[in-house]
Coordinates of C-alpha atoms and ligand atoms in Angstrom, one line a residue:
X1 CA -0.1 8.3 27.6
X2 CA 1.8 5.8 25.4
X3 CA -0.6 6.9 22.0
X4 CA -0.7 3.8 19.1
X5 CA -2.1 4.6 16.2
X6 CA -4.0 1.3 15.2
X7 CA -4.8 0.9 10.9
X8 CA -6.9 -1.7 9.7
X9 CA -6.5 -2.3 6.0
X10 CA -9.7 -2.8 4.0
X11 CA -9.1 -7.1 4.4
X12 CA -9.4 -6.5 8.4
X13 CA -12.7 -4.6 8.3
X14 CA -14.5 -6.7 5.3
X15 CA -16.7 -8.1 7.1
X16 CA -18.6 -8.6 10.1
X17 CA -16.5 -11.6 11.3
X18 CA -13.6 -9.0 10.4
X19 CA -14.3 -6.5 12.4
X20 CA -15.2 -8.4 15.2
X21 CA -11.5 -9.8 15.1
X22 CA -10.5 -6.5 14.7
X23 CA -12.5 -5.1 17.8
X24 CA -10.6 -7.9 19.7
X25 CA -7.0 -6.7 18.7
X26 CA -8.1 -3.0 19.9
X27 CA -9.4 -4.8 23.1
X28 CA -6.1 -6.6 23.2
X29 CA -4.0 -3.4 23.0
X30 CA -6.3 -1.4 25.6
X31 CA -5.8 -4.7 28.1
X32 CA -1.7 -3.7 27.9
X33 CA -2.5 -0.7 28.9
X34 CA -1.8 1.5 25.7
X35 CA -4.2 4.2 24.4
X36 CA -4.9 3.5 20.6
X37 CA -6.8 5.5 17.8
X38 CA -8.2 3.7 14.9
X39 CA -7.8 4.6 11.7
X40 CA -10.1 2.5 8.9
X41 CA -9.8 1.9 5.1
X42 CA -13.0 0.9 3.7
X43 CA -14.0 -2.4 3.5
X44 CA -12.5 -4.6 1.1
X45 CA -12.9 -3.8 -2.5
X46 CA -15.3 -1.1 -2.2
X47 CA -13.2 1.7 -3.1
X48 CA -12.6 0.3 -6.6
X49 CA -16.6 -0.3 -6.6
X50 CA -17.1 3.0 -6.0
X51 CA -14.2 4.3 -9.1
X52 CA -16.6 1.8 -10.9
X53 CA -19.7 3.3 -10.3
X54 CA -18.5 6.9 -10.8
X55 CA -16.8 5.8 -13.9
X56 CA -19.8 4.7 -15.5
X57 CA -22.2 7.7 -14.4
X58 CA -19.6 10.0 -15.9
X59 CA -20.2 7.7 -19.2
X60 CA -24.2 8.4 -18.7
X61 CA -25.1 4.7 -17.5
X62 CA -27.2 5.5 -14.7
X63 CA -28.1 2.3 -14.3
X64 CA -24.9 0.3 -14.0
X65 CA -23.5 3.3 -11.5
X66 CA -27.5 2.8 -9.8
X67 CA -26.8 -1.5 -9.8
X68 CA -23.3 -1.2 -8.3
X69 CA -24.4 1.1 -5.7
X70 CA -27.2 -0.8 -4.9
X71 CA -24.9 -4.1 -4.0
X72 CA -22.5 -2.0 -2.0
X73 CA -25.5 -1.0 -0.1
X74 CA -26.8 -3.8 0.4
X75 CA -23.6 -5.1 1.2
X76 CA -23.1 -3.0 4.0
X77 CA -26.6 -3.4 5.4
X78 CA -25.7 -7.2 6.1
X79 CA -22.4 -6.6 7.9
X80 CA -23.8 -4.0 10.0
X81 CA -26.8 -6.5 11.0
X82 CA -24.2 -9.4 11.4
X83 CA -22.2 -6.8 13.4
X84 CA -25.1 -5.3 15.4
X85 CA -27.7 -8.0 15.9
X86 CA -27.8 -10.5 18.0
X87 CA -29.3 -14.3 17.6
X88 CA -30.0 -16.6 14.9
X89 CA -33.4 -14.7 14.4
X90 CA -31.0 -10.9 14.4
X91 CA -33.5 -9.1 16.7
X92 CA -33.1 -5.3 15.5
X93 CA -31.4 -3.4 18.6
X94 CA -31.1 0.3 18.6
X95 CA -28.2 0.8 17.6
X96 CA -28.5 -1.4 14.1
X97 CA -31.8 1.0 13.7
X98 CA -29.6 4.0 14.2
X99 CA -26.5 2.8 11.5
X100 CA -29.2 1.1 8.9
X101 CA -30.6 4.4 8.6
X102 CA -27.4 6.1 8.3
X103 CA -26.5 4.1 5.6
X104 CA -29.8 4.5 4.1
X105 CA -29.2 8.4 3.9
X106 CA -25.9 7.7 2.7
X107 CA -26.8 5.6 -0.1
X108 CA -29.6 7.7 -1.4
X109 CA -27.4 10.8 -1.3
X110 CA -24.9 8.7 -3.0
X111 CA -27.5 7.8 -5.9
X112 CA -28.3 11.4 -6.2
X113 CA -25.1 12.0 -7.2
X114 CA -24.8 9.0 -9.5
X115 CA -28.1 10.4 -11.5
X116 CA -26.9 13.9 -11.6
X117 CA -23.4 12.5 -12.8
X118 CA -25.3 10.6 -15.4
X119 CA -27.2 13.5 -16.9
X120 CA -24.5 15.0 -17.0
X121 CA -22.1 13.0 -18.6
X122 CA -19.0 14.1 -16.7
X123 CA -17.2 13.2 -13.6
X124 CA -14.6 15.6 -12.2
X125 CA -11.8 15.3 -10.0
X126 CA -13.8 16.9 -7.3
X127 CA -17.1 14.8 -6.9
X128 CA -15.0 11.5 -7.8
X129 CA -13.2 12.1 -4.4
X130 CA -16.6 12.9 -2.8
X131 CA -17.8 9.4 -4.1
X132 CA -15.0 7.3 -3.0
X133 CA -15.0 9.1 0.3
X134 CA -17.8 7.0 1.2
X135 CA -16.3 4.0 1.2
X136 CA -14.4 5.2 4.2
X137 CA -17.2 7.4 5.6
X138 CA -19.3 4.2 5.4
X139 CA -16.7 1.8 7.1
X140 CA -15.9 4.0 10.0
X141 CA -19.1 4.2 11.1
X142 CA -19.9 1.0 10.6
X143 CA -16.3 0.4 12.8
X144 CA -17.6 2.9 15.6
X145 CA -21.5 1.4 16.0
X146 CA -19.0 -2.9 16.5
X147 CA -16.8 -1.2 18.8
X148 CA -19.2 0.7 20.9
X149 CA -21.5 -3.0 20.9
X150 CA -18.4 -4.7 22.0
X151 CA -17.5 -2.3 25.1
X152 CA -15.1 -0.6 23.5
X153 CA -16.3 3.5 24.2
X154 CA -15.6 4.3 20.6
X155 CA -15.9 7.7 19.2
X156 CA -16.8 8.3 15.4
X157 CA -13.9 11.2 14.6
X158 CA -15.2 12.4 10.8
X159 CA -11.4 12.7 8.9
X160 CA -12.7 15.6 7.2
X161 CA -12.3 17.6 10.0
X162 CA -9.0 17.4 10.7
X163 CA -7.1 15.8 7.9
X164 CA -6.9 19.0 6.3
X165 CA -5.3 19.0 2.4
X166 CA -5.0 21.5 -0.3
X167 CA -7.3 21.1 -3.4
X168 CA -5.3 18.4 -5.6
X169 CA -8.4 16.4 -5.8
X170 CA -7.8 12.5 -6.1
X171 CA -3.9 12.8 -4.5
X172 CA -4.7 16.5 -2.3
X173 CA -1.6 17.4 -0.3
X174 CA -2.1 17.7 3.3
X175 CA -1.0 20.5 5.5
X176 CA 0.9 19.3 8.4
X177 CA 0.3 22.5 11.0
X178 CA -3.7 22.4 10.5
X179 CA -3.8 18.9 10.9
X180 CA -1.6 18.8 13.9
X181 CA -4.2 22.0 15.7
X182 CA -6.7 20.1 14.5
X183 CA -6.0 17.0 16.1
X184 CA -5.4 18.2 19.2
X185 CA -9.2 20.1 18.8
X186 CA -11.0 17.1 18.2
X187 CA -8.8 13.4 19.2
X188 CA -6.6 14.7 22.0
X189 CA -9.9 15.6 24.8
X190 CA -11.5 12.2 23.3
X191 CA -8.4 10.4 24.8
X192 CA -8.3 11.9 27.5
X193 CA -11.9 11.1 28.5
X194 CA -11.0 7.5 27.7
X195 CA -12.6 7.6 24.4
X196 CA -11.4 5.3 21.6
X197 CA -11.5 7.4 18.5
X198 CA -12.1 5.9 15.1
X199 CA -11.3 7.8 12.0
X200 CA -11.5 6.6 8.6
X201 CA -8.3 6.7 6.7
X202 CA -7.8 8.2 2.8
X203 CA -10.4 11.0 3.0
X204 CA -9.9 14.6 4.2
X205 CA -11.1 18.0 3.2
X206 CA -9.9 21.6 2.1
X207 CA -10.2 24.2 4.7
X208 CA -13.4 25.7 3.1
X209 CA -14.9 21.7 4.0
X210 CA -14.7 20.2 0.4
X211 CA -14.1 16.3 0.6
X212 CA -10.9 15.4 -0.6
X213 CA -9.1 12.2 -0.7
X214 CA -4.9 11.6 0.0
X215 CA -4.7 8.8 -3.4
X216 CA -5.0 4.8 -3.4
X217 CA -3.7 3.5 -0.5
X218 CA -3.8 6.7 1.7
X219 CA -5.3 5.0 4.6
X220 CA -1.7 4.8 5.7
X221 CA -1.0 7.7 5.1
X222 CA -3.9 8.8 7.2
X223 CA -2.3 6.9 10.1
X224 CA 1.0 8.4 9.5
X225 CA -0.4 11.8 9.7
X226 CA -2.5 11.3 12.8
X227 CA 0.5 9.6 14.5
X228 CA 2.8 12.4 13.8
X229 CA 0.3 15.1 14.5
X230 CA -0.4 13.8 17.8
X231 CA 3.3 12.5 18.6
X232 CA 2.3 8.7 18.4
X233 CA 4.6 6.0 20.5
X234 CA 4.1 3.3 17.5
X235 CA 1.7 3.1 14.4
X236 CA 0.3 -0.6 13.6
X237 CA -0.2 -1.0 10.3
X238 CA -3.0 -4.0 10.6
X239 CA -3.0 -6.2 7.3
X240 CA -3.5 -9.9 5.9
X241 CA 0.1 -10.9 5.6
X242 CA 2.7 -11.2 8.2
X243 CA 4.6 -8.1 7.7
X244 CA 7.5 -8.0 5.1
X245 CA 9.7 -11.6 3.8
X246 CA 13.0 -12.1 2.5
X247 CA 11.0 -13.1 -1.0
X248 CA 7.8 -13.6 -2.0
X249 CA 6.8 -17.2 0.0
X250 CA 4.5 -18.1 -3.2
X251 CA 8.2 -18.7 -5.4
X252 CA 10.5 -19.5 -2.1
X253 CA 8.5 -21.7 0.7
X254 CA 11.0 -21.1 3.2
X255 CA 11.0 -17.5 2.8
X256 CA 11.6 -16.0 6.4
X257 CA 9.6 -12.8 8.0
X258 CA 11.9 -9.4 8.4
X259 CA 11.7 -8.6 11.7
X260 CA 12.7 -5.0 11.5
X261 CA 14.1 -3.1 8.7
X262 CA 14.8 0.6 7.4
X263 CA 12.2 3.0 6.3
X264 CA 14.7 3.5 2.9
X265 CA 15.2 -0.4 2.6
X266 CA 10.9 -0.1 2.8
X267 CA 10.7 2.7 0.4
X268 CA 13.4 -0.1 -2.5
X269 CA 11.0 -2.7 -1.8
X270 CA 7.8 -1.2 -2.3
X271 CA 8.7 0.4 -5.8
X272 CA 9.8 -3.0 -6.7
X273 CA 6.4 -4.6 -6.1
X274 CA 5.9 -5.4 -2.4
X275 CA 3.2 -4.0 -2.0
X276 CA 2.7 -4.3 2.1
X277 CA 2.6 -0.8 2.3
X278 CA 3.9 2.5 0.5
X279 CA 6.4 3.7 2.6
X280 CA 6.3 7.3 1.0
X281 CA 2.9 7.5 3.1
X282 CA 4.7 6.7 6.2
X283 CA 7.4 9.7 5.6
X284 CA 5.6 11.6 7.9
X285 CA 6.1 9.0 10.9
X286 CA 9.6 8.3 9.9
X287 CA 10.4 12.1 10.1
X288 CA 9.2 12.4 13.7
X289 CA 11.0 8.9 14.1
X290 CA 7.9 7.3 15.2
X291 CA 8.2 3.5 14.5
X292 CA 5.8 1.8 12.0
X293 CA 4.7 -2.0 12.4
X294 CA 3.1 -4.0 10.3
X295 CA 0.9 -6.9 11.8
X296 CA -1.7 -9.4 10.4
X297 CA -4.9 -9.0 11.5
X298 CA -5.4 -12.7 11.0
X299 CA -2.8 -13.4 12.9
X300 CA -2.5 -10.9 15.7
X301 CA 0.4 -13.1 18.2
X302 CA 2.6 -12.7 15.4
X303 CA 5.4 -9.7 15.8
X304 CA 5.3 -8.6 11.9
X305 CA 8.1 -6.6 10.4
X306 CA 8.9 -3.1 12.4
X307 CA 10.4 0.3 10.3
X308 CA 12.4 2.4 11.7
X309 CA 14.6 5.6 10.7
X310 CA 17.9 3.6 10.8
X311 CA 18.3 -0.1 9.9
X312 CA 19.6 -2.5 12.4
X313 CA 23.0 -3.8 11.8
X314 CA 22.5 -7.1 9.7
X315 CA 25.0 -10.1 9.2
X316 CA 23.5 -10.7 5.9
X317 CA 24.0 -7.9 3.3
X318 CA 20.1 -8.2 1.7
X319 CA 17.0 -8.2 3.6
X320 CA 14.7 -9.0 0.9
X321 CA 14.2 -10.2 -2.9
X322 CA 11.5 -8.2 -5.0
X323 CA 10.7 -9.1 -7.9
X324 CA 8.3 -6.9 -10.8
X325 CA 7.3 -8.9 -14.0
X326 CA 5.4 -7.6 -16.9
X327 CA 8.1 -5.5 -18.0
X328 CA 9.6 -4.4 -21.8
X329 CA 12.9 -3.7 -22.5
X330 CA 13.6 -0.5 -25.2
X331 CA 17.2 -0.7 -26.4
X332 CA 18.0 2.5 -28.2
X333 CA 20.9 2.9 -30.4
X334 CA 22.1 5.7 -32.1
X335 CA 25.6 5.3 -33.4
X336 CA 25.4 9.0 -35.5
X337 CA 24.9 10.4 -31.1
X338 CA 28.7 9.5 -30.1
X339 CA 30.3 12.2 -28.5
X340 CA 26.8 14.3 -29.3
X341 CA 25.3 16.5 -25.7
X342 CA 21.6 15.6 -25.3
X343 CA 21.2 13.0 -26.6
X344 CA 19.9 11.4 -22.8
X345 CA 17.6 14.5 -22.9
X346 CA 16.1 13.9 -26.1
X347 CA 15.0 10.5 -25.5
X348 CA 14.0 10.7 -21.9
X349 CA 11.4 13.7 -23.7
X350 CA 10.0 11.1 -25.6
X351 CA 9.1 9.4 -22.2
X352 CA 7.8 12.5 -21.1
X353 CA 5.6 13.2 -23.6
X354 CA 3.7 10.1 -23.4
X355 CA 3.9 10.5 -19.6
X356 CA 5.5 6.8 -19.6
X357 CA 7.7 5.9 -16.2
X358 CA 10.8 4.3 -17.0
X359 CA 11.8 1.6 -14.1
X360 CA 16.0 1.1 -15.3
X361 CA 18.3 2.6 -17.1
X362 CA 21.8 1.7 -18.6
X363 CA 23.6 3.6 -21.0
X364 CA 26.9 3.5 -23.0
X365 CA 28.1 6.2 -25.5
X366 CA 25.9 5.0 -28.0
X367 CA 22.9 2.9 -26.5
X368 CA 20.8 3.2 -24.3
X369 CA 18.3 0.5 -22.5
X370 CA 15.3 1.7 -20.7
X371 CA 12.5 -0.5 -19.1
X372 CA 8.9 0.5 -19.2
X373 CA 6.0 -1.5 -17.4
X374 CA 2.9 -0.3 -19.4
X375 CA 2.9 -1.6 -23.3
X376 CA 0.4 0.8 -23.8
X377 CA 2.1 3.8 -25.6
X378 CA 4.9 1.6 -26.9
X379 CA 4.0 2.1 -30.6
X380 CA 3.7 6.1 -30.2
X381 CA 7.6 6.3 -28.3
X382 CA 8.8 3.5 -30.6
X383 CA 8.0 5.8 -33.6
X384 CA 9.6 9.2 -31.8
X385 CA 12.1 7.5 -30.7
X386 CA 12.4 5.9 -34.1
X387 CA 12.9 9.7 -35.4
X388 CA 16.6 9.8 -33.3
X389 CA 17.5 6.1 -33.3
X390 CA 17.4 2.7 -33.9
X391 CA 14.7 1.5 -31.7
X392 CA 14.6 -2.3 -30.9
X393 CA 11.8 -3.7 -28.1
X394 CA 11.7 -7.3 -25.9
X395 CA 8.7 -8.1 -23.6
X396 CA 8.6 -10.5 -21.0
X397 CA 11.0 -9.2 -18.3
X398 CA 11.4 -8.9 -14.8
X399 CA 13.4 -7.1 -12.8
X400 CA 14.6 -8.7 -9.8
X401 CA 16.0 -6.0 -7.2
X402 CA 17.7 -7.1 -3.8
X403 CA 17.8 -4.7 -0.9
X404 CA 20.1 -4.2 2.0
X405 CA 22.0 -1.6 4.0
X406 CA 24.7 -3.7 4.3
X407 CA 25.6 -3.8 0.8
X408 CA 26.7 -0.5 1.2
X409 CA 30.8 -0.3 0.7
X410 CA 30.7 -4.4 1.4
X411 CA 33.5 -5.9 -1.2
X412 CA 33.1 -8.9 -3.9
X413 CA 28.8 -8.6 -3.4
X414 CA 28.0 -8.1 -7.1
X415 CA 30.5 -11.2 -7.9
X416 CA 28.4 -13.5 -4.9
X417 CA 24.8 -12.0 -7.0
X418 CA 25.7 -13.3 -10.3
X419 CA 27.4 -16.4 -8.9
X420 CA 24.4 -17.9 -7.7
X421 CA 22.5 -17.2 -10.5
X422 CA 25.5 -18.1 -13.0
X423 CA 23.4 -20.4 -15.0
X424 CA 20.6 -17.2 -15.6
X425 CA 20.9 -14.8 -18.8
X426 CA 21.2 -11.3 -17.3
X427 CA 19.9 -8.4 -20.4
X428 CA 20.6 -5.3 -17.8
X429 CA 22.0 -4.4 -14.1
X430 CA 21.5 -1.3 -12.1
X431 CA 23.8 -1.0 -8.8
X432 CA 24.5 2.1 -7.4
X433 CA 21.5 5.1 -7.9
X434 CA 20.2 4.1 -4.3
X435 CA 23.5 1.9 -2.9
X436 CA 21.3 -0.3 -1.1
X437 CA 19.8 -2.0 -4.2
X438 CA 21.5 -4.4 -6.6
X439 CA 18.8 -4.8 -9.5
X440 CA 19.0 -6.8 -12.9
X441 CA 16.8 -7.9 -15.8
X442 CA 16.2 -11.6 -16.5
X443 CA 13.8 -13.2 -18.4
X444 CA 10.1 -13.6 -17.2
X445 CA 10.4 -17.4 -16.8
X446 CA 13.5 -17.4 -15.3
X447 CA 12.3 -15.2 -12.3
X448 CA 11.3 -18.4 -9.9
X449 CA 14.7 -20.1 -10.9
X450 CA 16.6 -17.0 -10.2
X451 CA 14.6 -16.0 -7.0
X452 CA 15.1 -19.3 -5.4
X453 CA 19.1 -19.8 -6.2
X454 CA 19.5 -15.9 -5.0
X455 CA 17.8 -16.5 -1.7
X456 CA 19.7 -20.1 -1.0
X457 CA 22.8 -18.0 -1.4
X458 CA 22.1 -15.0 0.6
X459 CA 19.6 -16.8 3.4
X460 CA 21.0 -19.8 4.6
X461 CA 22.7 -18.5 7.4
X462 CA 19.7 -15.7 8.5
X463 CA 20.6 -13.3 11.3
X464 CA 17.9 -14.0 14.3
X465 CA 18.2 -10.8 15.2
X466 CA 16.4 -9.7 11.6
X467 CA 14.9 -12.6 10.3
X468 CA 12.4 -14.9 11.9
X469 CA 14.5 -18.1 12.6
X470 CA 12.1 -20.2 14.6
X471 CA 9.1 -20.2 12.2
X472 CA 11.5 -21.6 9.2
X473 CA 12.9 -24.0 11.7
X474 CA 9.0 -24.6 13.4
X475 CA 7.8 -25.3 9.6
X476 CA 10.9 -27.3 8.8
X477 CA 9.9 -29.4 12.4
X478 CA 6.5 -29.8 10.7
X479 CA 7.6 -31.5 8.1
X480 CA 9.7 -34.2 9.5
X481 CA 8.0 -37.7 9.6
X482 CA 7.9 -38.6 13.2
Ligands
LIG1 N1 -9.8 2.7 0.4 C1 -8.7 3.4 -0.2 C2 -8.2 2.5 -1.3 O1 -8.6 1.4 -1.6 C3 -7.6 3.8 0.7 C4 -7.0 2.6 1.5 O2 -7.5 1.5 1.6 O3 -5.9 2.8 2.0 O4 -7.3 3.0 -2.0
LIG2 MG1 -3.5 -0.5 1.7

């Protein structure tokens, strides 16, 4: 049985037009002869309805949790009747009957717990993980009722029975071994019967059945767990974009697709603001060295971008350009620390106190430049800090990071980096924590500049066996006057 793990991403199940795409791609994948499980976010959006909705029952405003709940409801009445009824006139099969009344009972329980929260006047952990969780409890059923309409033998799997987690409510921890027993319990005799099981993704439970959710974004990490618990050829990670590019195509037009790259070139990128997909949620994949792809639903023909364990060699030493803005600079200087111990220590505990990240780091013997990319705690550190040293701050950065394999041990790269971007201030550089990232600090409005000169430089010549030649060279066709 070659096993796919199929993942829809909240854009691909949005709708009814959406997931009727969607059911099409599964159908696709059945018709080459592969046997996939799907895994569901909810639909677009919801999720951070639902946060909404919560948050404002925990504040005692019944009725803004009571209106927001009443649109998602609503909301998810009309796909399901798009999705289930047929005709301009939507006669009511069985099977829409069945799910409207589902979601009824689902909304009014949800309700119930949006007045209780509002009497109350205070949301914990725990029941804000049972509210979100029907985001996904909603979608997959939703998911299950299209399928089935569309010949497709779906199964509803509920997650909560075998994505087993500890009791970290809001980011719970799951617990490989269960899940893995579990999975075989519930998915494996599904598949074998022929079944298509569909699972939402992001919600679990303890082992005593309380709901429990795996943090924003966990859908893929749902996948990854079901495709390394049940030994997965390949999970798809099904999204809107078309998979991972050398730089953002918004700043660079002929930015080219990565065809395949690491799972630690991934992990770079992602921290630095390409936000395809958090790779840490795919660990549990890359451990068991399944592959993960990630596809656009919109635009199924197309290969994506494919991590694996191990890079491919690469004649270029970068695969891609990330860029974060929005960040602050903190130079600290403390002339009366030379030669001091802990001095490092005593500044990074500022940071830790106001549980503020810190992106990049450079220090000499007496100063010390950090970046931060909240302002919000700035005036609290700025004063402690101000207690040690001289404390100076500079909004308005971004840190550009470039990330390749190939960099590693490779002679004369930092010299070709600042070359082609010669004419560009530089306030900080980082090379070496990771050794397959080069990052620096420029100016905010010098990141398009800077992003454009880099990638001329480095992507001129692209490998075809990494980058995706022929759609720069179909787009460049398109563009000729004939
Ligand atoms: N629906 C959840 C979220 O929006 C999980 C996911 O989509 O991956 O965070
Ligand atoms: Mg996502």
């Amino acid at each position: 049985m070659k096993l796919v793990v199929m993942k829809f991403g909240g854009t691909s199940v949005e709708d009814a037009v959406a997931i009727d795409r969607t059911a099409r791609i599964v159908s696709g994948r059945r018709a080459q002869g592969v046997v996939p499980i799907v895994v569901v976010s909810a639909m677009a959006k919801v999720t951070d309805h639902l946060i909404a909705a919560s948050n404002a029952a925990g504040r005692g405003d019944r009725a803004g949790a009571l209106a927001i709940s009443a649109r998602l409801r609503h909301r998810h009445h009309d796909t399901a009747r798009k999705l289930l009824t047929q005709g301009p006139t939507y006669v009511e099969t069985p099977d829409f009957c069945e799910i409207s009344e589902w979601i009824d009972k689902h909304f009014e329980s949800l309700d119930e717990i949006f007045r209780g929260l509002a009497a109350v006047g205070e949301l914990t952990a725990r029941t804000s993980d049972l509210v979100v969780s029907f985001g996904e409890q909603l979608s997959s059923r939703m998911v299950t009722a299209g399928f089935a309409t569309r010949g497709l033998d779906a199964v509803h799997v509920d997650s909560r029975k075998c994505i087993i987690t500890d009791a970290q409510h809001g980011r719970a921890i799951p617990n490989d071994a269960v899940i893995e027993n579990r999975l075989a319990e519930t998915v494996l005799p599904l598949l074998r019967d022929g079944k298509l099981p569909v699972m939402g993704g992001f919600i679990g439970s303890t082992e005593d059945g309380v709901t429990t959710t795996l943090g924003r974004g966990g859908s893929d990490f749902t996948a990854a767990l079901v495709g390394g618990g049940l030994n997965a050829s390949v999970i798809e990670i099904w999204t809107d974009v078309n998979g991972i590019m050398t730089a953002d195509p918004r700043i660079c037009p002929n930015a080219l697709r990565v065809k395949t790259i690491s799972f630690e070139e991934a992990a770079e990128l992602a921290y630095f603001g390409a936000k395809v997909l958090h790779p840490a949620t795919i660990l549990p994949a890359v451990q068991k060295n399944i592959p993960v792809a990630v596809l656009n639903s919109r635009n199924p023909q197309n290969e994506g971008t494919r991590i694996t364990a191990l890079a491919a060699h690469c004649r270029s030493p970068f695969k891609s350009i990330a860029v974060k803005r929005r960040l602050t600079i903190i130079d600290v200087v403390a002339s009366r620390m030379l030669m001091s111990h802990g001095y490092l220590k005593s500044i990074f505990d500022v940071f830790d106190k106001h549980k503020c990240a810190v992106d990049m780091v450079s220090t000499s013997e007496v100063s010390v430049s950090l970046t931060v990319d909240s302002n919000e705690k700035l005036p609290e550190i700025s004063a402690d800090l101000g207690k040690i040293a001289d404390v100076k701050y500079e909004g308005r950065k971004a840190l550009v990071c470039m990330v390749g394999e190939d960099i590693r041990g490779q002679n004369g790269i930092a010299a070709q980096v600042f070359q082609a971007i010669r004419h560009v201030n530089v306030r900080m550089i980082s090379q070496g924590a990771s050794e397959i990232n080069m990052s620096f600090m420029i100016e905010e409005d010098d990141v398009e500049e800077a992003v454009r000169s880099l990638h001329a430089a480095f992507f001129q010549d692209p490998d075809p066996e990494v980058f995706d030649v022929e759609a720069r060279a179909a787009a460049i066709a398109e563009t000729v006057p004939k």
